[in-house]
XYZ file of N, CA and C in Angstrom:
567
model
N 21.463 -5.759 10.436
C 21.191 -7.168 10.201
C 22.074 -8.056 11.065
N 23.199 -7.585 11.223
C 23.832 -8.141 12.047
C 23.930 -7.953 13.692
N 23.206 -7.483 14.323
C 22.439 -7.294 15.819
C 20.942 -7.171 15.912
N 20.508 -7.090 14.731
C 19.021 -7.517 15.294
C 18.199 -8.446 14.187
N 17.163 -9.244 14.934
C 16.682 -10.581 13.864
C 16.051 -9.993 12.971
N 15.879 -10.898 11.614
C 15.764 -10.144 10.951
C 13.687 -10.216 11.241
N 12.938 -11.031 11.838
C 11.831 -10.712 12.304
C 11.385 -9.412 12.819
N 12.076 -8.960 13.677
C 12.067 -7.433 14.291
C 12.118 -6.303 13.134
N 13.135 -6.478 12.278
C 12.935 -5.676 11.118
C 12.139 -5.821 10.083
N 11.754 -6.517 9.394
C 10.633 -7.140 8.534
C 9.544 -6.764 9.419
N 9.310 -6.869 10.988
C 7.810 -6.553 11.785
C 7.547 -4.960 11.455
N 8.563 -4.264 11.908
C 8.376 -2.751 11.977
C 8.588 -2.219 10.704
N 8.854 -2.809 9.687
C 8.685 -1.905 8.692
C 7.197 -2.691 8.176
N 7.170 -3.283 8.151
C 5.645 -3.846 7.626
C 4.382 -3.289 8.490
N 4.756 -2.810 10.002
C 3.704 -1.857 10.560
C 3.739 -0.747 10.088
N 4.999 0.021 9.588
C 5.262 1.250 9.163
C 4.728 1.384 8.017
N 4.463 0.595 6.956
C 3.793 0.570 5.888
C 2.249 0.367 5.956
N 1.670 -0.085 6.856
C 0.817 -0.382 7.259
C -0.010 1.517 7.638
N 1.055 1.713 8.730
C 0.799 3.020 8.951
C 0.720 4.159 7.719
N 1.381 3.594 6.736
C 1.230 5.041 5.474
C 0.181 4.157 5.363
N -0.234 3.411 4.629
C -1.240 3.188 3.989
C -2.591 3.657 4.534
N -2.958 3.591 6.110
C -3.669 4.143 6.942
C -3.530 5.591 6.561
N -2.612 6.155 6.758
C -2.570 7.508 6.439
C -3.120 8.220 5.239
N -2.696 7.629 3.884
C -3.323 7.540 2.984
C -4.701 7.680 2.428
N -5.130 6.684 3.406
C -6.632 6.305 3.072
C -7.308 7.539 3.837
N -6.568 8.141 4.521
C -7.151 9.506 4.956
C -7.370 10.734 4.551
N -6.397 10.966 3.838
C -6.524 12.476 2.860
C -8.217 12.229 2.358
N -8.560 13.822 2.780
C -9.882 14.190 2.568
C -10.314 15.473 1.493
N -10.787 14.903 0.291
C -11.187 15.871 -0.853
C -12.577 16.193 -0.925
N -12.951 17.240 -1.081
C -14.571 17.553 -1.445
C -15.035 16.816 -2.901
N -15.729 15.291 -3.310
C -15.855 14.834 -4.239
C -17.797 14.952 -4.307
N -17.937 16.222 -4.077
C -19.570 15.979 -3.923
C -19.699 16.520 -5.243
N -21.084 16.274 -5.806
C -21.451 16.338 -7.118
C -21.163 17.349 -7.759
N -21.174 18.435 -6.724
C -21.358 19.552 -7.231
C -19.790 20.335 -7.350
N -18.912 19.888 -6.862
C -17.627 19.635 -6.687
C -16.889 19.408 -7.948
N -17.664 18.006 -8.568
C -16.956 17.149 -9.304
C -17.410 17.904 -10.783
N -18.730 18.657 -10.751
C -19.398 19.495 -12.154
C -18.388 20.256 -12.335
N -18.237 21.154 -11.126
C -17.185 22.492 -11.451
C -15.756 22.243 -11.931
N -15.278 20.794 -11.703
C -13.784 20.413 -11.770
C -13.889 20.327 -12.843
N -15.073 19.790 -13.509
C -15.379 18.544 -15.202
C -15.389 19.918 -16.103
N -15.970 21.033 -15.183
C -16.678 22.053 -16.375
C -15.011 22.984 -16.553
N -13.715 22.879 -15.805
C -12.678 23.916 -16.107
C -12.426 24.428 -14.336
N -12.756 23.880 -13.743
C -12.361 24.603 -12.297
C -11.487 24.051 -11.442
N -11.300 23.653 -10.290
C -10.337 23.448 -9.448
C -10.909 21.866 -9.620
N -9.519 21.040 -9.463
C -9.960 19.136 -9.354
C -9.912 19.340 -7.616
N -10.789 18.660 -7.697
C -11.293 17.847 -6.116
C -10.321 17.934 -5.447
N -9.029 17.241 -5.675
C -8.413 17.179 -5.157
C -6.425 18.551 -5.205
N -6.923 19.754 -5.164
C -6.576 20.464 -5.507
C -6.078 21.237 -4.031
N -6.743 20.911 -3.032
C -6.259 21.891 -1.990
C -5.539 20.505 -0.672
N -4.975 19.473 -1.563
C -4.198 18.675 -0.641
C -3.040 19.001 -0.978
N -2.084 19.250 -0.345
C -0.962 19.362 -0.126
C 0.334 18.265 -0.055
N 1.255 17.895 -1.720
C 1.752 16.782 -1.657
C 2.875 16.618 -0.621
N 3.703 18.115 -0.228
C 4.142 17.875 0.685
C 4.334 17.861 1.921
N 2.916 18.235 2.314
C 2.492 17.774 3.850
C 1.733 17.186 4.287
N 0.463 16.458 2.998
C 0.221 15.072 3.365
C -0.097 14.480 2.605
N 1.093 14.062 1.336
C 1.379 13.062 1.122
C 3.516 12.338 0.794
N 3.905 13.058 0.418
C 5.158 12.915 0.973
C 5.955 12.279 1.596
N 5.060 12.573 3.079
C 6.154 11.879 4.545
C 5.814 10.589 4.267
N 3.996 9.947 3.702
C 3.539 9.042 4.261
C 4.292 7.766 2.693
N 4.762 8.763 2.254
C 5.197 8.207 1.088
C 7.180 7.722 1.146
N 7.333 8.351 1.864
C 8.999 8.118 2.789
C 8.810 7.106 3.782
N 7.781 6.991 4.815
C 7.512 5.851 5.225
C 7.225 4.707 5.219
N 6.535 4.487 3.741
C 6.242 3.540 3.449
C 7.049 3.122 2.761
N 8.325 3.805 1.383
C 9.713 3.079 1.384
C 10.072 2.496 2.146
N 10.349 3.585 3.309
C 11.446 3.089 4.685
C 11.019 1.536 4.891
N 8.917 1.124 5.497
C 8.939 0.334 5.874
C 8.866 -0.936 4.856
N 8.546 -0.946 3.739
C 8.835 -1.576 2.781
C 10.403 -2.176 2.168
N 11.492 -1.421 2.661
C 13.096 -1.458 2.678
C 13.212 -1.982 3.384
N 12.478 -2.367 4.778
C 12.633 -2.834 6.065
C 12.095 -4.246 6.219
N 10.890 -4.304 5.523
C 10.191 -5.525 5.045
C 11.207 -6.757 4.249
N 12.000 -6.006 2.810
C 12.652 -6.779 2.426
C 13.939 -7.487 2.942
N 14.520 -6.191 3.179
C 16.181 -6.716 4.232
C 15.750 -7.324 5.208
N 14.434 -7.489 6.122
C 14.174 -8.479 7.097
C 14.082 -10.235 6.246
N 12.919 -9.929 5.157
C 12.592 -11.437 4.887
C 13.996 -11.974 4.013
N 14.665 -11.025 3.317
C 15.577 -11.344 2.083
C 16.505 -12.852 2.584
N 17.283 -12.341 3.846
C 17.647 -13.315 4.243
C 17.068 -14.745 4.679
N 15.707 -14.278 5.734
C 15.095 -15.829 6.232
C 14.839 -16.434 5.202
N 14.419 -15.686 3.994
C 13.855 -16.532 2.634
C 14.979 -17.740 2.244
N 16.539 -17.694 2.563
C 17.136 -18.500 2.333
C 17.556 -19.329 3.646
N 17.085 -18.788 4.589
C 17.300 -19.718 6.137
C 17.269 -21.336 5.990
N 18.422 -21.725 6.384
C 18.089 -23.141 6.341
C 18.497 -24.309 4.996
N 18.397 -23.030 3.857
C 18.989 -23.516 2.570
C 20.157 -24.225 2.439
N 20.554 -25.595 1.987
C 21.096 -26.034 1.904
C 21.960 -24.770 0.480
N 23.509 -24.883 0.761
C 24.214 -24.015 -0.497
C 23.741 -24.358 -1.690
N 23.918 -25.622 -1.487
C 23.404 -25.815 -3.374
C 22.153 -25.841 -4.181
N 21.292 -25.193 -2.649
C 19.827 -24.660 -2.919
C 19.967 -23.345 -3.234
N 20.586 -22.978 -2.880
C 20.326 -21.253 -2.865
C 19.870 -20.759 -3.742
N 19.978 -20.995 -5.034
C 19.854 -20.584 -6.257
C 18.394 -20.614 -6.653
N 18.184 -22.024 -6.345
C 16.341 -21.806 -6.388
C 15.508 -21.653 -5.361
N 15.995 -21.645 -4.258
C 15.522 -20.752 -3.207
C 15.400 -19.260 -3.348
N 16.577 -18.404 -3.766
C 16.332 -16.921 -3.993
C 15.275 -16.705 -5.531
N 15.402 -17.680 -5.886
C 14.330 -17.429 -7.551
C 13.251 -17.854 -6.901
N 13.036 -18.680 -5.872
C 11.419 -18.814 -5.703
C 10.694 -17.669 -4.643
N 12.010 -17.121 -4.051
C 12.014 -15.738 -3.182
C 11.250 -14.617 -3.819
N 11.737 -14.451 -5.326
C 11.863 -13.507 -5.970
C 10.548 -13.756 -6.595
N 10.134 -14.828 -7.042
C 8.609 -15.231 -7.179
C 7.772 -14.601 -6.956
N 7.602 -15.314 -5.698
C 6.850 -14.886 -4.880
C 6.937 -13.216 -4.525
N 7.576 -12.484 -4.255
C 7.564 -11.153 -4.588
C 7.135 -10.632 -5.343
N 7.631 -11.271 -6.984
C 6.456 -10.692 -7.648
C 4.819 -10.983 -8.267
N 4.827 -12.244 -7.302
C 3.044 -13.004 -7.831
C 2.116 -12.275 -6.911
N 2.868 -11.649 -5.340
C 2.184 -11.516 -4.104
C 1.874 -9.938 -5.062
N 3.001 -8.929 -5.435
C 2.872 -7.622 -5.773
C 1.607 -7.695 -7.144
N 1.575 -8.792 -8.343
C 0.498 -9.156 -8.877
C -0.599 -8.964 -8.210
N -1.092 -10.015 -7.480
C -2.288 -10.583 -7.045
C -2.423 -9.486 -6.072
N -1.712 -9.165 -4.804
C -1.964 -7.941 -4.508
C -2.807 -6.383 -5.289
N -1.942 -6.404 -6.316
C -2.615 -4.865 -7.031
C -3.925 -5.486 -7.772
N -4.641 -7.053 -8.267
C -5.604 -7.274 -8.238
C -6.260 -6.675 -7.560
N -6.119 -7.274 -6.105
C -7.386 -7.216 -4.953
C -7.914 -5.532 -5.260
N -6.458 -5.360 -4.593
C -6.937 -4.001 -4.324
C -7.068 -2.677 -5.717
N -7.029 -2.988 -6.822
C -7.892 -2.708 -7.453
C -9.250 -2.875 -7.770
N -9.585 -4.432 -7.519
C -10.793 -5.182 -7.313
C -11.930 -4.042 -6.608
N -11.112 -3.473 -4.766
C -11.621 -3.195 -3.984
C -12.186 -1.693 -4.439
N -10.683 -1.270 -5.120
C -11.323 0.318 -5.737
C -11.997 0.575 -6.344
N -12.464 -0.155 -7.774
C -13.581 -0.125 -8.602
C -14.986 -0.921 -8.394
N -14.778 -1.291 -6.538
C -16.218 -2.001 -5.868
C -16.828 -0.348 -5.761
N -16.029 0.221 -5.245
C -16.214 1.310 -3.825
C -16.562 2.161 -4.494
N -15.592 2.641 -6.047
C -15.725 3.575 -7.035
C -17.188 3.417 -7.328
N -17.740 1.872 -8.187
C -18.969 1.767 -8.496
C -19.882 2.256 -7.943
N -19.633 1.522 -6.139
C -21.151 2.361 -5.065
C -21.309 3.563 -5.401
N -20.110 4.558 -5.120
C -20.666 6.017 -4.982
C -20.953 6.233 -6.424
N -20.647 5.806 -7.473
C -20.962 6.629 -9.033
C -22.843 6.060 -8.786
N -23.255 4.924 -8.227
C -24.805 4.858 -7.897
C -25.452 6.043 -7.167
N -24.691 6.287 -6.145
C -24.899 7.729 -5.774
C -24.907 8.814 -6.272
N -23.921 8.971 -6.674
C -23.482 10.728 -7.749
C -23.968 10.737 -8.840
N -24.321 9.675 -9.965
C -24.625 10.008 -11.274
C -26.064 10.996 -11.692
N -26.763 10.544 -10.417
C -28.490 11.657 -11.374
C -28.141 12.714 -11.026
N -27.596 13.319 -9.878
C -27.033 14.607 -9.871
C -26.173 15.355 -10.774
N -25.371 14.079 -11.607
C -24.137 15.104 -12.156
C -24.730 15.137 -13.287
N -25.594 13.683 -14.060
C -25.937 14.118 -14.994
C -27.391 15.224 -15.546
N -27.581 15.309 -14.230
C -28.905 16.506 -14.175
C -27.623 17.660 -14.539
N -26.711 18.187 -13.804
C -25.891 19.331 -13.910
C -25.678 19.517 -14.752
N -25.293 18.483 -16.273
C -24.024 18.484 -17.303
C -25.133 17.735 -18.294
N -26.531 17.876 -19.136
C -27.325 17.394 -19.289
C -26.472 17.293 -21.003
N -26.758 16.165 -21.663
C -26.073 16.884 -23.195
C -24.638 16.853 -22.908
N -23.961 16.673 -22.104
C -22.722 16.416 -22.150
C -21.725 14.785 -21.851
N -21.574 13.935 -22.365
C -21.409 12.581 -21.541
C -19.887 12.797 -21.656
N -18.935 13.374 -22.095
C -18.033 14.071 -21.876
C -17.310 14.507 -20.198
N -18.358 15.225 -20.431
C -18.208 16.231 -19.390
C -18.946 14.818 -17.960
N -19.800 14.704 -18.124
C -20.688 13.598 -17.161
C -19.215 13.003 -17.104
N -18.622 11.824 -17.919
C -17.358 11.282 -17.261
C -16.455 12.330 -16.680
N -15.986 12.731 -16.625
C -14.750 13.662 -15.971
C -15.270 13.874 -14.564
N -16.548 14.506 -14.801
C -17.401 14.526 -13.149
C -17.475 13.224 -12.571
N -17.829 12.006 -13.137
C -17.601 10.658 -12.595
C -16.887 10.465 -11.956
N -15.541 10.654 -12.522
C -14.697 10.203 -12.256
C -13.657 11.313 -11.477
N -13.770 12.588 -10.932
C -13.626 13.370 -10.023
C -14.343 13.286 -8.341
N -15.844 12.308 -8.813
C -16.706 12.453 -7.954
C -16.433 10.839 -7.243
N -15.578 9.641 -7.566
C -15.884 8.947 -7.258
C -13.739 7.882 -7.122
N -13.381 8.372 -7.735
C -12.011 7.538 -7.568
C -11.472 8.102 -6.220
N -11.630 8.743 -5.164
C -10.855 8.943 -3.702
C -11.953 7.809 -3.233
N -13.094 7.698 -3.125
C -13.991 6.483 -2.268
C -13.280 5.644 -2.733
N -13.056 4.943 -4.299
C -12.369 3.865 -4.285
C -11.017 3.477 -3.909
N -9.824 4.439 -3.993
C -8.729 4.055 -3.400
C -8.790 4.704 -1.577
N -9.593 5.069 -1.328
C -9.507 5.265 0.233
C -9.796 3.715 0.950
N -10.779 3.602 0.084
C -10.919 1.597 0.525
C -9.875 0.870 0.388
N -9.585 1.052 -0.913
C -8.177 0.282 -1.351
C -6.748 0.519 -0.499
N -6.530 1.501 -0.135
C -6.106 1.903 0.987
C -5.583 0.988 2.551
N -7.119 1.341 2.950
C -7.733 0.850 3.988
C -7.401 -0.895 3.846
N -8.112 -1.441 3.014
C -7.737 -2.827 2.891
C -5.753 -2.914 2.442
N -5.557 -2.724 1.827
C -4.228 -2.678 1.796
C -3.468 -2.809 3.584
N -3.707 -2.104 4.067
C -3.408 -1.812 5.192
C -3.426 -2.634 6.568
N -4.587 -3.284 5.933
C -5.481 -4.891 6.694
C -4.519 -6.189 6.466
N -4.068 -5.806 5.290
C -3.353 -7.187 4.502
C -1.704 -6.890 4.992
N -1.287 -5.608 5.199
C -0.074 -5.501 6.020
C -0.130 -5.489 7.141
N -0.966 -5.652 7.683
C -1.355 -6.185 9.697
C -1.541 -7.538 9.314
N -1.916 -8.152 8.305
C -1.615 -9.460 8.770
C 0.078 -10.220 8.056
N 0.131 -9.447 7.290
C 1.084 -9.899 6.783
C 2.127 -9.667 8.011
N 2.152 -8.570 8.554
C 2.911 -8.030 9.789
C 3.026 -9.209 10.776
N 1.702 -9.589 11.483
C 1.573 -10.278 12.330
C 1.741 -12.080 12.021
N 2.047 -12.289 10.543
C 2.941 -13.656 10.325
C 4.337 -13.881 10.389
N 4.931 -12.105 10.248
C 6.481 -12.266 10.163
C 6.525 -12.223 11.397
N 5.889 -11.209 12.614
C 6.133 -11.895 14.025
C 6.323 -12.995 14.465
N 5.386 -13.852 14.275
C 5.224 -14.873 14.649
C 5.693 -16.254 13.961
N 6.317 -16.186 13.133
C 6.917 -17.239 12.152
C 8.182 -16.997 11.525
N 8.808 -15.797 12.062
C 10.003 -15.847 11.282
C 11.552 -16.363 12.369
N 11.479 -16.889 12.560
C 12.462 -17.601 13.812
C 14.130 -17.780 13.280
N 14.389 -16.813 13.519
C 16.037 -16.894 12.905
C 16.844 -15.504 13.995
N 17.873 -16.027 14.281
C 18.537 -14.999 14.963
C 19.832 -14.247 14.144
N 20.183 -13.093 14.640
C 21.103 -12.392 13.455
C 22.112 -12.912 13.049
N 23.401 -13.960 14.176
C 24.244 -14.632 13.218
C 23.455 -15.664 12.193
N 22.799 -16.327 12.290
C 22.099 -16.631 11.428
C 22.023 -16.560 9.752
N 21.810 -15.289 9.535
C 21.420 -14.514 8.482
C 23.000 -13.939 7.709
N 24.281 -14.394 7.651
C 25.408 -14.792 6.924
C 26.229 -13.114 7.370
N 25.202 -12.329 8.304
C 25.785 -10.650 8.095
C 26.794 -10.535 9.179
N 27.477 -11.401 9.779
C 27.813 -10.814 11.050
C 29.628 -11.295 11.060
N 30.032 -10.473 11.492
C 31.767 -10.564 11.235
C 32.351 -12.163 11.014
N 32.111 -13.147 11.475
C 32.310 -14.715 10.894
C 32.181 -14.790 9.479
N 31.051 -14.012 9.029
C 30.605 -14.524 7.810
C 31.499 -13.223 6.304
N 31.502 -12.430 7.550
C 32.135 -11.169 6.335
C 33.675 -11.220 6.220
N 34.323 -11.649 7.289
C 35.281 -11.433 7.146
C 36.267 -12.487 7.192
């Protein structure tokens, strides 16, 4: 923090998060109907031959990292400029906003997952419930084996959209250089 702005750091971890989330939205499960019967009826879940620690894990260390990187970049500009005897409601409206954006955020993109979820259950349902006839039991479990990776692969995906732009505002709007930001031997010592 104290040699580089804090824009540069807030940019690259907000691409880096950007990048898990991309990554994410990639893991690929067999959720076909016939897939989702055998999981519902006692067999392997869909998602059974992904591997948490080789792809999902790293993308899950990265997206800390760039999310850690996100905050220690904005933490400071959020008070840039603050008069001292602002500070106080400057870091509470900081902190706000952190948590209305993490709100309204897990809206959307829940919003987006149970769009995406819906389409394919239009798809999958006469199949599964032809398979599992007499069972609505069993029909949900297959539902819902056959159809929650479409919805968070979107959710994902959009997530990912919203940290490229979010990315590309801290580029371009965060204008503060590192003495600046209170970290640098003047201020510590």
């Amino acid at each position: 923090m104290a040699r580089v702005q804090p824009r540069i750091i807030a940019g690259i971890g907000s691409l880096l998060a950007a990048f898990s989330m991309v990554m994410f939205s990639r893991l690929s499960v067999d959720d076909s109907p016939a897939a989702a019967v055998l999981a519902a009826t006692g067999g392997p879940t869909v998602g059974e031959d992904v591997s948490y620690w080789g792809q999902v894990f790293p993308y899950l260390i990265t997206m800390a990292v760039g999310m850690g990187m996100v905050l220690a970049g904005l933490t400071p500009a959020s008070l840039h400029r603050v008069a001292p005897e602002d500070t106080g409601v400057g870091s509470g409206l900081f902190n706000a906003a952190q948590q209305l954006g993490g709100s309204v955020g897990l809206a959307v993109l829940s919003t987006v997952s149970l769009h995406f979820a819906g389409q394919r259950t239009e798809q999958v349902i006469e199949p599964i419930t032809t398979a599992l006839p007499g069972d609505p039991v069993g029909v949900q479990r297959a539902l819902l084996e056959a159809t929650f990776t479409e919805g968070v692969t979107h959710a994902f995906l959009v997530g990912s959209f919203l940290l490229l732009i979010a990315s590309l505002i801290v580029w371009t709007n965060t204008r503060m250089e590192p003495h600046e930001t209170g970290t640098d031997e003047t201020h510590l010592g």
